[in-house]
Structures are given as structure tokens and as C-alpha cells.
PDB file of C-alpha atoms in Angstrom:
ATOM      1  CA  ASP J  27       0.000   0.000   0.000  1.00 87.00           C
ATOM      2  CA  SER J  28       1.607   3.245  -1.189  1.00 88.00           C
ATOM      3  CA  GLY J  29      -0.494   5.477   1.052  1.00 94.00           C
ATOM      4  CA  VAL J  30      -1.979   7.287  -1.950  1.00 97.00           C
ATOM      5  CA  THR J  31      -5.715   6.800  -2.386  1.00 97.00           C
ATOM      6  CA  GLN J  32      -7.790   7.286  -5.483  1.00 98.00           C
ATOM      7  CA  THR J  33     -11.531   7.150  -5.990  1.00 97.00           C
ATOM      8  CA  PRO J  34     -13.397   5.770  -7.719  1.00 97.00           C
ATOM      9  CA  LYS J  35     -11.584   2.625  -8.785  1.00 97.00           C
ATOM     10  CA  HIS J  36     -13.735   2.195 -11.876  1.00 97.00           C
ATOM     11  CA  LEU J  37     -15.858   4.667 -13.800  1.00 97.00           C
ATOM     12  CA  ILE J  38     -18.065   3.948 -16.779  1.00 98.00           C
ATOM     13  CA  THR J  39     -19.694   6.863 -18.536  1.00 98.00           C
ATOM     14  CA  ALA J  40     -20.906   8.030 -21.932  1.00 98.00           C
ATOM     15  CA  THR J  41     -19.394  10.328 -24.513  1.00 98.00           C
ATOM     16  CA  GLY J  42     -19.989  13.994 -23.836  1.00 98.00           C
ATOM     17  CA  GLN J  43     -20.205  13.531 -20.087  1.00 98.00           C
ATOM     18  CA  ARG J  44     -18.049  15.026 -17.339  1.00 98.00           C
ATOM     19  CA  VAL J  45     -16.365  13.108 -14.513  1.00 98.00           C
ATOM     20  CA  THR J  46     -14.228  13.932 -11.493  1.00 98.00           C
ATOM     21  CA  LEU J  47     -11.406  11.744 -10.246  1.00 98.00           C
ATOM     22  CA  ARG J  48     -10.166  12.223  -6.704  1.00 98.00           C
ATOM     23  CA  CYS J  49      -6.771  11.669  -5.148  1.00 98.00           C
ATOM     24  CA  SER J  50      -5.493  11.891  -1.583  1.00 98.00           C
ATOM     25  CA  PRO J  51      -1.692  12.044  -1.317  1.00 97.00           C
ATOM     26  CA  ARG J  52       0.475  10.336   1.274  1.00 97.00           C
ATOM     27  CA  SER J  53       0.576  12.091   4.603  1.00 95.00           C
ATOM     28  CA  GLY J  54       3.141  14.889   4.460  1.00 93.00           C
ATOM     29  CA  ASP J  55       3.519  14.927   0.657  1.00 95.00           C
ATOM     30  CA  LEU J  56       3.050  18.324  -0.939  1.00 94.00           C
ATOM     31  CA  SER J  57       3.210  17.395  -4.626  1.00 94.00           C
ATOM     32  CA  VAL J  58       0.470  15.635  -6.546  1.00 96.00           C
ATOM     33  CA  TYR J  59       0.942  14.410 -10.092  1.00 97.00           C
ATOM     34  CA  TRP J  60      -1.621  13.053 -12.552  1.00 98.00           C
ATOM     35  CA  TYR J  61      -0.721  10.557 -15.268  1.00 98.00           C
ATOM     36  CA  GLN J  62      -2.737   8.861 -17.990  1.00 98.00           C
ATOM     37  CA  GLN J  63      -1.991   5.312 -19.121  1.00 98.00           C
ATOM     38  CA  SER J  64      -3.425   4.196 -22.442  1.00 95.00           C
ATOM     39  CA  LEU J  65      -2.483   1.413 -24.835  1.00 89.00           C
ATOM     40  CA  ASP J  66      -1.401   3.743 -27.618  1.00 88.00           C
ATOM     41  CA  GLN J  67       0.261   6.535 -25.599  1.00 89.00           C
ATOM     42  CA  GLY J  68       1.705   4.608 -22.688  1.00 93.00           C
ATOM     43  CA  LEU J  69       2.183   6.468 -19.388  1.00 96.00           C
ATOM     44  CA  GLN J  70       1.947  10.219 -19.943  1.00 96.00           C
ATOM     45  CA  PHE J  71       2.354  13.031 -17.439  1.00 95.00           C
ATOM     46  CA  LEU J  72      -0.657  15.318 -17.330  1.00 97.00           C
ATOM     47  CA  ILE J  73      -0.196  17.911 -14.600  1.00 96.00           C
ATOM     48  CA  GLN J  74       1.504  18.581 -11.256  1.00 95.00           C
ATOM     49  CA  TYR J  75       0.424  20.590  -8.249  1.00 95.00           C
ATOM     50  CA  TYR J  76       2.651  21.599  -5.379  1.00 93.00           C
ATOM     51  CA  ASN J  77       1.091  22.849  -2.156  1.00 94.00           C
ATOM     52  CA  GLY J  78      -2.000  24.097  -3.952  1.00 95.00           C
ATOM     53  CA  GLU J  79      -0.262  25.724  -6.912  1.00 95.00           C
ATOM     54  CA  GLU J  80       0.067  24.374 -10.432  1.00 95.00           C
ATOM     55  CA  ARG J  81       3.750  23.505 -10.949  1.00 92.00           C
ATOM     56  CA  ALA J  82       3.952  21.829 -14.359  1.00 92.00           C
ATOM     57  CA  LYS J  83       1.748  20.873 -17.269  1.00 93.00           C
ATOM     58  CA  GLY J  84       2.255  18.040 -19.673  1.00 92.00           C
ATOM     59  CA  ASN J  85       0.093  16.567 -22.379  1.00 84.00           C
ATOM     60  CA  ILE J  86      -3.170  17.627 -20.820  1.00 94.00           C
ATOM     61  CA  LEU J  87      -6.122  18.383 -23.058  1.00 95.00           C
ATOM     62  CA  GLU J  88      -8.010  21.658 -22.663  1.00 96.00           C
ATOM     63  CA  ARG J  89     -11.098  19.597 -21.769  1.00 97.00           C
ATOM     64  CA  PHE J  90      -9.223  18.385 -18.688  1.00 97.00           C
ATOM     65  CA  SER J  91      -8.518  20.446 -15.591  1.00 97.00           C
ATOM     66  CA  ALA J  92      -7.249  19.807 -12.112  1.00 98.00           C
ATOM     67  CA  GLN J  93      -6.878  21.482  -8.767  1.00 97.00           C
ATOM     68  CA  GLN J  94      -5.309  20.849  -5.392  1.00 97.00           C
ATOM     69  CA  PHE J  95      -7.229  21.856  -2.311  1.00 97.00           C
ATOM     70  CA  PRO J  96      -5.957  23.302   1.011  1.00 96.00           C
ATOM     71  CA  ASP J  97      -6.016  19.819   2.572  1.00 95.00           C
ATOM     72  CA  LEU J  98      -3.744  18.767  -0.357  1.00 96.00           C
ATOM     73  CA  HIS J  99      -6.160  16.337  -1.964  1.00 97.00           C
ATOM     74  CA  SER J 100      -6.522  16.796  -5.695  1.00 98.00           C
ATOM     75  CA  GLU J 101      -9.235  16.372  -8.280  1.00 98.00           C
ATOM     76  CA  LEU J 102      -8.923  15.797 -12.002  1.00 98.00           C
ATOM     77  CA  ASN J 103     -11.931  16.913 -14.006  1.00 98.00           C
ATOM     78  CA  LEU J 104     -12.521  15.446 -17.440  1.00 98.00           C
ATOM     79  CA  SER J 105     -15.262  16.980 -19.570  1.00 98.00           C
ATOM     80  CA  SER J 106     -16.837  16.447 -22.997  1.00 98.00           C
ATOM     81  CA  LEU J 107     -15.538  12.924 -22.807  1.00 98.00           C
ATOM     82  CA  GLU J 108     -14.583  11.060 -25.964  1.00 97.00           C
ATOM     83  CA  LEU J 109     -13.999   7.380 -26.584  1.00 97.00           C
ATOM     84  CA  GLY J 110     -10.266   8.041 -26.729  1.00 96.00           C
ATOM     85  CA  ASP J 111     -10.260   9.299 -23.140  1.00 97.00           C
ATOM     86  CA  SER J 112     -10.769   5.738 -21.929  1.00 97.00           C
ATOM     87  CA  ALA J 113      -7.638   4.977 -19.931  1.00 97.00           C
ATOM     88  CA  LEU J 114      -6.186   4.289 -16.524  1.00 98.00           C
ATOM     89  CA  TYR J 115      -5.598   7.535 -14.628  1.00 98.00           C
ATOM     90  CA  PHE J 116      -2.980   7.531 -11.912  1.00 98.00           C
ATOM     91  CA  CYS J 117      -2.298   9.990  -9.195  1.00 98.00           C
ATOM     92  CA  ALA J 118       1.113  10.071  -7.528  1.00 97.00           C
ATOM     93  CA  SER J 119       2.501  12.073  -4.653  1.00 96.00           C
ATOM     94  CA  SER J 120       5.915  13.090  -3.403  1.00 93.00           C
ATOM     95  CA  LEU J 121       7.335  15.393  -0.776  1.00 88.00           C
ATOM     96  CA  GLN J 122       9.180  17.554  -3.317  1.00 77.00           C
ATOM     97  CA  GLN J 123      11.056  16.425  -6.444  1.00 75.00           C
ATOM     98  CA  ASP J 124      11.830  13.004  -5.129  1.00 84.00           C
ATOM     99  CA  THR J 125      10.286   9.556  -5.366  1.00 92.00           C
ATOM    100  CA  GLN J 126       6.681   9.485  -6.520  1.00 95.00           C
ATOM    101  CA  TYR J 127       4.358   6.943  -4.976  1.00 96.00           C
ATOM    102  CA  PHE J 128       1.372   5.989  -7.056  1.00 97.00           C
ATOM    103  CA  GLY J 129      -2.219   5.370  -6.148  1.00 97.00           C
ATOM    104  CA  PRO J 130      -4.117   2.310  -7.407  1.00 97.00           C
ATOM    105  CA  GLY J 131      -5.530   4.221 -10.373  1.00 97.00           C
ATOM    106  CA  THR J 132      -8.991   4.966 -11.717  1.00 98.00           C
ATOM    107  CA  ARG J 133     -10.026   3.005 -14.779  1.00 97.00           C
ATOM    108  CA  LEU J 134     -12.222   5.203 -16.951  1.00 98.00           C
ATOM    109  CA  THR J 135     -14.329   3.649 -19.674  1.00 98.00           C
ATOM    110  CA  VAL J 136     -16.156   5.962 -22.060  1.00 98.00           C
ATOM    111  CA  LEU J 137     -18.916   4.266 -24.056  1.00 96.00           C
TER     112      LEU J 137
ATOM    113  CA  ALA G  15      14.817  16.195 -25.517  1.00 77.00           C
ATOM    114  CA  GLN G  16      14.031  13.871 -22.666  1.00 89.00           C
ATOM    115  CA  LYS G  17      13.365  10.324 -23.700  1.00 95.00           C
ATOM    116  CA  VAL G  18      13.391   6.843 -22.200  1.00 98.00           C
ATOM    117  CA  THR G  19      13.648   3.804 -24.426  1.00 98.00           C
ATOM    118  CA  GLN G  20      12.875   0.267 -23.380  1.00 98.00           C
ATOM    119  CA  ALA G  21      13.560  -1.638 -26.556  1.00 96.00           C
ATOM    120  CA  GLN G  22      12.336  -4.990 -25.248  1.00 97.00           C
ATOM    121  CA  THR G  23       8.570  -5.046 -25.554  1.00 97.00           C
ATOM    122  CA  GLU G  24       8.088  -8.553 -24.179  1.00 98.00           C
ATOM    123  CA  ILE G  25      10.375 -11.080 -22.544  1.00 98.00           C
ATOM    124  CA  SER G  26       9.465 -14.634 -21.652  1.00 98.00           C
ATOM    125  CA  VAL G  27      11.636 -16.773 -19.386  1.00 98.00           C
ATOM    126  CA  VAL G  28      11.296 -19.960 -17.425  1.00 98.00           C
ATOM    127  CA  GLU G  29      11.359 -19.784 -13.654  1.00 98.00           C
ATOM    128  CA  LYS G  30      14.855 -19.594 -12.107  1.00 97.00           C
ATOM    129  CA  GLU G  31      16.371 -18.018 -15.201  1.00 98.00           C
ATOM    130  CA  ASP G  32      18.110 -14.663 -14.863  1.00 98.00           C
ATOM    131  CA  VAL G  33      16.687 -11.840 -16.956  1.00 98.00           C
ATOM    132  CA  THR G  34      17.885  -8.320 -17.736  1.00 98.00           C
ATOM    133  CA  LEU G  35      15.583  -5.479 -18.695  1.00 98.00           C
ATOM    134  CA  ASP G  36      17.235  -2.730 -20.691  1.00 98.00           C
ATOM    135  CA  CYS G  37      16.679   1.003 -20.313  1.00 98.00           C
ATOM    136  CA  VAL G  38      18.364   3.772 -22.296  1.00 98.00           C
ATOM    137  CA  TYR G  39      17.657   7.426 -21.609  1.00 97.00           C
ATOM    138  CA  GLU G  40      18.300  10.809 -23.191  1.00 96.00           C
ATOM    139  CA  THR G  41      18.586  14.074 -21.293  1.00 94.00           C
ATOM    140  CA  ARG G  42      20.420  17.378 -21.558  1.00 91.00           C
ATOM    141  CA  ASP G  43      20.423  17.813 -17.799  1.00 89.00           C
ATOM    142  CA  THR G  44      23.452  16.924 -15.723  1.00 89.00           C
ATOM    143  CA  THR G  45      21.296  16.315 -12.663  1.00 90.00           C
ATOM    144  CA  TYR G  46      18.471  13.830 -12.870  1.00 92.00           C
ATOM    145  CA  TYR G  47      16.866  10.820 -11.273  1.00 93.00           C
ATOM    146  CA  LEU G  48      16.228   7.415 -12.800  1.00 95.00           C
ATOM    147  CA  PHE G  49      13.547   5.051 -11.569  1.00 96.00           C
ATOM    148  CA  TRP G  50      12.146   1.592 -12.081  1.00 97.00           C
ATOM    149  CA  TYR G  51       8.513   0.818 -11.380  1.00 98.00           C
ATOM    150  CA  LYS G  52       6.682  -2.513 -11.519  1.00 98.00           C
ATOM    151  CA  GLN G  53       3.094  -2.875 -12.703  1.00 97.00           C
ATOM    152  CA  PRO G  54       1.721  -6.314 -11.789  1.00 96.00           C
ATOM    153  CA  PRO G  55      -1.457  -7.682 -13.405  1.00 94.00           C
ATOM    154  CA  SER G  56      -3.507  -6.014 -10.659  1.00 93.00           C
ATOM    155  CA  GLY G  57      -2.571  -2.679 -12.242  1.00 94.00           C
ATOM    156  CA  GLU G  58      -0.933  -0.580  -9.547  1.00 95.00           C
ATOM    157  CA  LEU G  59       2.490   0.998 -10.066  1.00 96.00           C
ATOM    158  CA  VAL G  60       5.005  -0.108  -7.477  1.00 96.00           C
ATOM    159  CA  PHE G  61       8.206   1.841  -6.869  1.00 95.00           C
ATOM    160  CA  LEU G  62      11.354  -0.321  -7.015  1.00 96.00           C
ATOM    161  CA  ILE G  63      14.375   1.978  -7.069  1.00 94.00           C
ATOM    162  CA  ARG G  64      15.588   5.549  -7.531  1.00 93.00           C
ATOM    163  CA  ARG G  65      19.092   6.501  -8.647  1.00 92.00           C
ATOM    164  CA  ASN G  66      20.474  10.023  -8.929  1.00 90.00           C
ATOM    165  CA  SER G  67      22.824  10.986 -11.717  1.00 91.00           C
ATOM    166  CA  PHE G  68      25.788  11.424  -9.379  1.00 90.00           C
ATOM    167  CA  ASP G  69      25.645   7.920  -8.016  1.00 88.00           C
ATOM    168  CA  GLU G  70      26.835   5.302 -10.480  1.00 86.00           C
ATOM    169  CA  GLN G  71      27.247   2.561  -7.914  1.00 85.00           C
ATOM    170  CA  ASN G  72      25.395  -0.586  -8.799  1.00 87.00           C
ATOM    171  CA  GLU G  73      22.727  -1.639  -6.355  1.00 88.00           C
ATOM    172  CA  ILE G  74      21.529  -5.027  -5.253  1.00 89.00           C
ATOM    173  CA  SER G  75      18.355  -5.743  -3.338  1.00 90.00           C
ATOM    174  CA  GLY G  76      17.680  -9.421  -2.880  1.00 94.00           C
ATOM    175  CA  ARG G  77      17.179 -10.947  -6.321  1.00 95.00           C
ATOM    176  CA  TYR G  78      17.083  -7.514  -7.951  1.00 96.00           C
ATOM    177  CA  SER G  79      20.109  -5.570  -9.151  1.00 95.00           C
ATOM    178  CA  TRP G  80      20.563  -2.396 -11.131  1.00 95.00           C
ATOM    179  CA  ASN G  81      23.451  -1.325 -13.359  1.00 95.00           C
ATOM    180  CA  PHE G  82      23.718   2.424 -14.017  1.00 95.00           C
ATOM    181  CA  GLN G  83      26.213   3.495 -16.678  1.00 94.00           C
ATOM    182  CA  LYS G  84      26.316   7.194 -17.480  1.00 93.00           C
ATOM    183  CA  SER G  85      28.745   6.638 -20.329  1.00 93.00           C
ATOM    184  CA  THR G  86      26.125   4.679 -22.250  1.00 95.00           C
ATOM    185  CA  SER G  87      23.071   6.420 -20.726  1.00 96.00           C
ATOM    186  CA  SER G  88      21.745   3.106 -19.541  1.00 97.00           C
ATOM    187  CA  PHE G  89      20.054   1.926 -16.373  1.00 97.00           C
ATOM    188  CA  ASN G  90      19.500  -1.808 -16.689  1.00 97.00           C
ATOM    189  CA  PHE G  91      17.591  -4.016 -14.276  1.00 97.00           C
ATOM    190  CA  THR G  92      18.432  -7.664 -13.632  1.00 97.00           C
ATOM    191  CA  ILE G  93      16.269 -10.208 -11.860  1.00 97.00           C
ATOM    192  CA  THR G  94      18.214 -13.230 -10.677  1.00 97.00           C
ATOM    193  CA  ALA G  95      16.486 -16.605 -10.343  1.00 97.00           C
ATOM    194  CA  SER G  96      13.200 -15.252 -11.637  1.00 97.00           C
ATOM    195  CA  GLN G  97       9.920 -16.349 -10.086  1.00 97.00           C
ATOM    196  CA  VAL G  98       6.362 -16.464 -11.406  1.00 97.00           C
ATOM    197  CA  VAL G  99       5.485 -13.546  -9.103  1.00 96.00           C
ATOM    198  CA  ASP G 100       7.948 -11.391 -11.063  1.00 97.00           C
ATOM    199  CA  SER G 101       5.567 -11.489 -14.039  1.00 98.00           C
ATOM    200  CA  ALA G 102       4.593  -7.867 -14.627  1.00 98.00           C
ATOM    201  CA  VAL G 103       5.204  -4.831 -16.789  1.00 98.00           C
ATOM    202  CA  TYR G 104       8.345  -2.975 -15.773  1.00 98.00           C
ATOM    203  CA  PHE G 105       8.785   0.732 -16.471  1.00 98.00           C
ATOM    204  CA  CYS G 106      11.956   2.758 -16.470  1.00 98.00           C
ATOM    205  CA  ALA G 107      11.487   6.498 -15.890  1.00 97.00           C
ATOM    206  CA  LEU G 108      13.505   9.725 -15.900  1.00 96.00           C
ATOM    207  CA  SER G 109      13.014  12.856 -13.830  1.00 92.00           C
ATOM    208  CA  GLU G 110      15.033  16.032 -14.386  1.00 80.00           C
ATOM    209  CA  PHE G 111      15.895  18.561 -11.705  1.00 74.00           C
ATOM    210  CA  SER G 112      15.625  21.588 -13.969  1.00 73.00           C
ATOM    211  CA  GLY G 113      12.222  23.274 -14.356  1.00 69.00           C
ATOM    212  CA  ASN G 114      11.478  22.761 -10.669  1.00 73.00           C
ATOM    213  CA  THR G 115       9.242  19.771 -11.336  1.00 81.00           C
ATOM    214  CA  GLY G 116       9.690  16.099 -10.674  1.00 85.00           C
ATOM    215  CA  LYS G 117       7.500  14.936 -13.551  1.00 91.00           C
ATOM    216  CA  LEU G 118       8.384  11.484 -14.800  1.00 94.00           C
ATOM    217  CA  ILE G 119       9.120  10.555 -18.393  1.00 95.00           C
ATOM    218  CA  PHE G 120       8.362   6.867 -18.795  1.00 97.00           C
ATOM    219  CA  GLY G 121       9.595   4.293 -21.231  1.00 98.00           C
ATOM    220  CA  GLN G 122       7.052   2.145 -23.041  1.00 97.00           C
ATOM    221  CA  GLY G 123       7.522  -0.687 -20.582  1.00 98.00           C
ATOM    222  CA  THR G 124       8.743  -4.257 -20.838  1.00 98.00           C
ATOM    223  CA  THR G 125       6.284  -7.078 -20.217  1.00 98.00           C
ATOM    224  CA  LEU G 126       8.002  -9.907 -18.391  1.00 98.00           C
ATOM    225  CA  GLN G 127       6.391 -13.321 -18.343  1.00 98.00           C
ATOM    226  CA  VAL G 128       7.927 -15.916 -16.057  1.00 98.00           C
ATOM    227  CA  LYS G 129       6.670 -19.409 -16.768  1.00 97.00           C
ATOM    228  CA  PRO G 130       6.729 -22.166 -14.150  1.00 96.00           C
TER     229      PRO G 130
END
């Protein structure tokens, strides 16, 4: 158990819908990272927050947004969903720029 | 540009064989971290090791060992006396210090199948 929690574990929704994925980092970690794992793109970095502020952006679509709250949990919002958004979404946390520990992931299926 | 290449897509071995997973990276930074993660069939990503660019000492942890060679930009992972429980996808990853972010650049992964 990495100490990082993600909910929900599975999510099935339809095209055009909006979903929210939630992540709670390990106790004491200030950084939260979001990654997307798909068969064609592999594991891709989406976005990082550090102590409530956006720190870095990767290959994140404009339809996707994230935030980190004062209690350091983070949410990833995916809107206007398309079939191609079906993937495994991971959250990871770290204290600063050191080892990232990953949550169990949320498997999103868009029908 | 930052890049991690795991040229072996799939490896199949019989239990008790030794197996080496290759990882080659590209970076312009002089300071960086390298990682290996394991993704078993259950799907989670499990941290195995972190190496910083200043430490080229090889590391051994039980049946696992890692060989870091800056001269060839490689960070290879060897499993000795493989077991069925080692069956998983293994990812090598790079993190640069510059840009004040620890974002990980992952290789495509190597699927290891250990047969009994």
C-alpha cells in the first residue's frame, strides 16, 4: 500500500459527459501528479500541483482540468468525454522532487 | 529532448532463469533521477528503485540488481532466479531537476512473463 488513495476505482460513462477523479496524497507529501496510461500513448504526465499551486503541465487536453485543495487532496476533471479518453488515470505524490508513490488508479471507460 | 527507451517489448523466461531489462535514456540535464517501477497484473504501479545521476554505484536488493552506466546512458535491471510472481510490466522512468518539477518521463515498458 503506497499510502496514496484514489476514488473511484472504476468509472463507466458516456461520450460527452463530465467526470471527477479524486486523489489523496500520502501524509506529508506536498506534490500531486496526474498521469494517464493508455495502450497507444503509454504512461503520460498530465499535470503537477505543489502545495496548492500548479507547478507543471504536460500533455493535458483543454477539456481536462485539475486542482489541489488546502487539505492537499486533488481532483482531475474530465469533460466532454470522448472514446479516446478511456484509460487508466494515476495519481502520484511526493514530498518535493523526489520519489513518486502511485495510487491504485482509476479506470475510466467511455462508451 | 528527454526520452526513455525500453527496446524490449516482451520477454518470456522460465522460472529460475536470470533476466535483464534494458533502459536507455536521453537528457540534456546533468542532474536527474532514474527510476524503475513494476506494474503487476492487478494494475498498480510499485516503486522499485531511484538513482540520482551522481551515483553510479550498482545496487543489489535481494534478487534484484541495477546497473547504471552514465557513459552509455543506460540503467539496466536484472532479476536473478526469476519467479512467477515477477511477471509484470516494468517501467523505467527519468526525472530532471531543472524546471522545478519532478515529472516522470516513462519508457514504453517491458512485459516480463515468467513461466513455471
